Amino acid sequence: MFELGVFFGVMGLAALWMVWSLLRRGNRRTETAEGLLIEQARREQAASDRSSYNATAMLNSPTHGHEYRP
């Protein structure tokens, strides 16, 4: 029973440390917006990929029709 108390105590301390570090991190300002620009570019590329490689686009590809002969 003692081990269970120690386990939950350690887990509680870890949770408190994570909450504290996240709250402390939210108060800092970034020096540059480079990370935000990279994230925005990746998000836009993912949206473009989702629309380019959806089921409709793949079904209309030249290799998927009845006329295709390798």
mmCIF file of N, CA and C in Angstrom, residues 5-68:
data_model
loop_
_atom_site.group_PDB
_atom_site.id
_atom_site.type_symbol
_atom_site.label_atom_id
_atom_site.label_comp_id
_atom_site.label_asym_id
_atom_site.label_seq_id
_atom_site.Cartn_x
_atom_site.Cartn_y
_atom_site.Cartn_z
ATOM 1 N N GLY A 5 0.978 4.599 -2.681
ATOM 2 C CA GLY A 5 0.977 6.003 -2.275
ATOM 3 C C GLY A 5 2.158 6.761 -2.864
ATOM 4 N N VAL A 6 3.322 6.132 -2.869
ATOM 5 C CA VAL A 6 4.505 6.756 -3.443
ATOM 6 C C VAL A 6 4.301 6.948 -4.948
ATOM 7 N N PHE A 7 3.736 5.937 -5.602
ATOM 8 C CA PHE A 7 3.500 6.028 -7.038
ATOM 9 C C PHE A 7 2.571 7.186 -7.368
ATOM 10 N N PHE A 8 1.445 7.270 -6.665
ATOM 11 C CA PHE A 8 0.505 8.364 -6.933
ATOM 12 C C PHE A 8 1.086 9.715 -6.537
ATOM 13 N N GLY A 9 1.909 9.745 -5.512
ATOM 14 C CA GLY A 9 2.567 10.988 -5.133
ATOM 15 C C GLY A 9 3.518 11.479 -6.211
ATOM 16 N N VAL A 10 4.303 10.561 -6.764
ATOM 17 C CA VAL A 10 5.232 10.927 -7.833
ATOM 18 C C VAL A 10 4.464 11.365 -9.071
ATOM 19 N N MET A 11 3.382 10.655 -9.398
ATOM 20 C CA MET A 11 2.577 11.037 -10.562
ATOM 21 C C MET A 11 1.944 12.422 -10.353
ATOM 22 N N GLY A 12 1.483 12.710 -9.143
ATOM 23 C CA GLY A 12 0.909 14.019 -8.846
ATOM 24 C C GLY A 12 1.937 15.129 -8.960
ATOM 25 N N LEU A 13 3.143 14.866 -8.459
ATOM 26 C CA LEU A 13 4.209 15.862 -8.568
ATOM 27 C C LEU A 13 4.587 16.100 -10.030
ATOM 28 N N ALA A 14 4.619 15.038 -10.820
ATOM 29 C CA ALA A 14 4.925 15.198 -12.241
ATOM 30 C C ALA A 14 3.847 16.028 -12.937
ATOM 31 N N ALA A 15 2.590 15.780 -12.603
ATOM 32 C CA ALA A 15 1.498 16.550 -13.202
ATOM 33 C C ALA A 15 1.585 18.015 -12.791
ATOM 34 N N LEU A 16 1.866 18.287 -11.534
ATOM 35 C CA LEU A 16 2.002 19.670 -11.077
ATOM 36 C C LEU A 16 3.172 20.370 -11.753
ATOM 37 N N TRP A 17 4.276 19.649 -11.938
ATOM 38 C CA TRP A 17 5.437 20.236 -12.608
ATOM 39 C C TRP A 17 5.110 20.580 -14.054
ATOM 40 N N MET A 18 4.367 19.693 -14.756
ATOM 41 C CA MET A 18 4.006 19.977 -16.149
ATOM 42 C C MET A 18 3.074 21.181 -16.247
ATOM 43 N N VAL A 19 2.098 21.279 -15.344
ATOM 44 C CA VAL A 19 1.186 22.424 -15.349
ATOM 45 C C VAL A 19 1.960 23.696 -15.064
ATOM 46 N N TRP A 20 2.834 23.654 -14.100
ATOM 47 C CA TRP A 20 3.638 24.833 -13.748
ATOM 48 C C TRP A 20 4.508 25.263 -14.924
ATOM 49 N N SER A 21 5.160 24.309 -15.587
ATOM 50 C CA SER A 21 6.034 24.684 -16.698
ATOM 51 C C SER A 21 5.234 25.235 -17.878
ATOM 52 N N LEU A 22 4.040 24.683 -18.142
ATOM 53 C CA LEU A 22 3.219 25.214 -19.232
ATOM 54 C C LEU A 22 2.694 26.606 -18.920
ATOM 55 N N LEU A 23 2.301 26.839 -17.692
ATOM 56 C CA LEU A 23 1.823 28.174 -17.317
ATOM 57 C C LEU A 23 2.946 29.195 -17.367
ATOM 58 N N ARG A 24 4.125 28.796 -16.961
ATOM 59 C CA ARG A 24 5.271 29.707 -16.986
ATOM 60 C C ARG A 24 5.697 30.004 -18.412
ATOM 61 N N ARG A 25 5.595 29.000 -19.284
ATOM 62 C CA ARG A 25 5.997 29.168 -20.667
ATOM 63 C C ARG A 25 5.068 30.113 -21.427
ATOM 64 N N GLY A 26 3.812 30.180 -21.052
ATOM 65 C CA GLY A 26 2.863 31.031 -21.743
ATOM 66 C C GLY A 26 3.118 32.506 -21.552
ATOM 67 N N ASN A 27 3.882 32.885 -20.551
ATOM 68 C CA ASN A 27 4.135 34.296 -20.275
ATOM 69 C C ASN A 27 5.317 34.857 -21.052
ATOM 70 N N ARG A 28 6.094 34.008 -21.690
ATOM 71 C CA ARG A 28 7.270 34.481 -22.418
ATOM 72 C C ARG A 28 6.913 34.864 -23.844
ATOM 73 N N ARG A 29 7.604 35.849 -24.360
ATOM 74 C CA ARG A 29 7.422 36.258 -25.752
ATOM 75 C C ARG A 29 8.516 35.612 -26.588
ATOM 76 N N THR A 30 8.204 35.369 -27.836
ATOM 77 C CA THR A 30 9.213 34.807 -28.718
ATOM 78 C C THR A 30 10.065 35.923 -29.298
ATOM 79 N N GLU A 31 11.313 35.611 -29.539
ATOM 80 C CA GLU A 31 12.227 36.585 -30.121
ATOM 81 C C GLU A 31 11.961 36.757 -31.621
ATOM 82 N N THR A 32 11.724 35.653 -32.297
ATOM 83 C CA THR A 32 11.453 35.699 -33.722
ATOM 84 C C THR A 32 10.199 34.891 -34.014
ATOM 85 N N ALA A 33 9.627 35.127 -35.149
ATOM 86 C CA ALA A 33 8.425 34.402 -35.545
ATOM 87 C C ALA A 33 8.762 33.277 -36.514
ATOM 88 N N GLU A 34 10.028 32.862 -36.529
ATOM 89 C CA GLU A 34 10.469 31.856 -37.481
ATOM 90 C C GLU A 34 9.720 30.534 -37.293
ATOM 91 N N GLY A 35 9.572 30.094 -36.060
ATOM 92 C CA GLY A 35 8.858 28.850 -35.791
ATOM 93 C C GLY A 35 7.402 28.916 -36.212
ATOM 94 N N LEU A 36 6.784 30.066 -35.977
ATOM 95 C CA LEU A 36 5.387 30.229 -36.381
ATOM 96 C C LEU A 36 5.237 30.217 -37.891
ATOM 97 N N LEU A 37 6.193 30.815 -38.589
ATOM 98 C CA LEU A 37 6.150 30.822 -40.053
ATOM 99 C C LEU A 37 6.354 29.415 -40.621
ATOM 100 N N ILE A 38 7.240 28.647 -40.007
ATOM 101 C CA ILE A 38 7.458 27.265 -40.444
ATOM 102 C C ILE A 38 6.191 26.449 -40.226
ATOM 103 N N GLU A 39 5.568 26.596 -39.063
ATOM 104 C CA GLU A 39 4.341 25.871 -38.769
ATOM 105 C C GLU A 39 3.224 26.256 -39.745
ATOM 106 N N GLN A 40 3.118 27.528 -40.063
ATOM 107 C CA GLN A 40 2.093 27.981 -41.002
ATOM 108 C C GLN A 40 2.331 27.396 -42.392
ATOM 109 N N ALA A 41 3.574 27.365 -42.835
ATOM 110 C CA ALA A 41 3.886 26.799 -44.148
ATOM 111 C C ALA A 41 3.561 25.310 -44.188
ATOM 112 N N ARG A 42 3.880 24.586 -43.118
ATOM 113 C CA ARG A 42 3.568 23.148 -43.067
ATOM 114 C C ARG A 42 2.064 22.916 -43.064
ATOM 115 N N ARG A 43 1.331 23.746 -42.352
ATOM 116 C CA ARG A 43 -0.131 23.603 -42.297
ATOM 117 C C ARG A 43 -0.751 23.865 -43.666
ATOM 118 N N GLU A 44 -0.262 24.885 -44.368
ATOM 119 C CA GLU A 44 -0.765 25.178 -45.717
ATOM 120 C C GLU A 44 -0.414 24.067 -46.690
ATOM 121 N N GLN A 45 0.789 23.493 -46.565
ATOM 122 C CA GLN A 45 1.182 22.385 -47.432
ATOM 123 C C GLN A 45 0.323 21.161 -47.165
ATOM 124 N N ALA A 46 0.004 20.903 -45.904
ATOM 125 C CA ALA A 46 -0.850 19.759 -45.574
ATOM 126 C C ALA A 46 -2.250 19.945 -46.142
ATOM 127 N N ALA A 47 -2.778 21.143 -46.078
ATOM 128 C CA ALA A 47 -4.105 21.409 -46.643
ATOM 129 C C ALA A 47 -4.087 21.220 -48.158
ATOM 130 N N SER A 48 -3.023 21.669 -48.793
ATOM 131 C CA SER A 48 -2.887 21.488 -50.241
ATOM 132 C C SER A 48 -2.786 20.012 -50.600
ATOM 133 N N ASP A 49 -2.027 19.252 -49.823
ATOM 134 C CA ASP A 49 -1.891 17.821 -50.071
ATOM 135 C C ASP A 49 -3.213 17.096 -49.884
ATOM 136 N N ARG A 50 -3.980 17.485 -48.871
ATOM 137 C CA ARG A 50 -5.274 16.837 -48.648
ATOM 138 C C ARG A 50 -6.208 17.047 -49.824
ATOM 139 N N SER A 51 -6.177 18.222 -50.431
ATOM 140 C CA SER A 51 -7.064 18.456 -51.566
ATOM 141 C C SER A 51 -6.502 17.854 -52.851
ATOM 142 N N SER A 52 -5.195 17.727 -52.974
ATOM 143 C CA SER A 52 -4.596 17.169 -54.181
ATOM 144 C C SER A 52 -4.673 15.647 -54.229
ATOM 145 N N TYR A 53 -4.654 15.002 -53.074
ATOM 146 C CA TYR A 53 -4.596 13.542 -53.029
ATOM 147 C C TYR A 53 -5.846 12.940 -52.408
ATOM 148 N N ASN A 54 -6.992 13.571 -52.602
ATOM 149 C CA ASN A 54 -8.220 12.988 -52.065
ATOM 150 C C ASN A 54 -8.724 11.894 -52.997
ATOM 151 N N ALA A 55 -9.793 11.209 -52.634
ATOM 152 C CA ALA A 55 -10.280 10.069 -53.400
ATOM 153 C C ALA A 55 -10.727 10.481 -54.800
ATOM 154 N N THR A 56 -11.377 11.616 -54.929
ATOM 155 C CA THR A 56 -11.850 12.060 -56.239
ATOM 156 C C THR A 56 -10.681 12.329 -57.178
ATOM 157 N N ALA A 57 -9.661 12.971 -56.689
ATOM 158 C CA ALA A 57 -8.501 13.260 -57.531
ATOM 159 C C ALA A 57 -7.798 11.976 -57.945
ATOM 160 N N MET A 58 -7.734 11.000 -57.070
ATOM 161 C CA MET A 58 -7.070 9.746 -57.408
ATOM 162 C C MET A 58 -7.909 8.911 -58.371
ATOM 163 N N LEU A 59 -9.232 8.946 -58.236
ATOM 164 C CA LEU A 59 -10.080 8.178 -59.140
ATOM 165 C C LEU A 59 -10.081 8.761 -60.547
ATOM 166 N N ASN A 60 -9.800 10.036 -60.683
ATOM 167 C CA ASN A 60 -9.749 10.681 -61.995
ATOM 168 C C ASN A 60 -8.349 10.698 -62.584
ATOM 169 N N SER A 61 -7.432 9.973 -61.976
ATOM 170 C CA SER A 61 -6.061 9.964 -62.477
ATOM 171 C C SER A 61 -5.995 9.172 -63.781
ATOM 172 N N PRO A 62 -5.013 9.435 -64.646
ATOM 173 C CA PRO A 62 -4.943 8.767 -65.950
ATOM 174 C C PRO A 62 -4.717 7.259 -65.851
ATOM 175 N N THR A 63 -4.145 6.775 -64.766
ATOM 176 C CA THR A 63 -3.869 5.343 -64.656
ATOM 177 C C THR A 63 -5.024 4.572 -64.033
ATOM 178 N N HIS A 64 -6.135 5.226 -63.730
ATOM 179 C CA HIS A 64 -7.230 4.543 -63.054
ATOM 180 C C HIS A 64 -8.430 4.304 -63.968
ATOM 181 N N GLY A 65 -8.414 4.773 -65.157
ATOM 182 C CA GLY A 65 -9.551 4.628 -66.036
ATOM 183 C C GLY A 65 -9.581 3.266 -66.719
ATOM 184 N N HIS A 66 -10.625 3.015 -67.498
ATOM 185 C CA HIS A 66 -10.778 1.756 -68.226
ATOM 186 C C HIS A 66 -9.893 1.719 -69.469
ATOM 187 N N GLU A 67 -9.484 2.880 -69.935
ATOM 188 C CA GLU A 67 -8.713 2.957 -71.171
ATOM 189 C C GLU A 67 -7.229 2.729 -70.949
ATOM 190 N N TYR A 68 -6.780 2.657 -69.728
ATOM 191 C CA TYR A 68 -5.343 2.565 -69.447
ATOM 192 C C TYR A 68 -4.831 1.166 -69.756
#
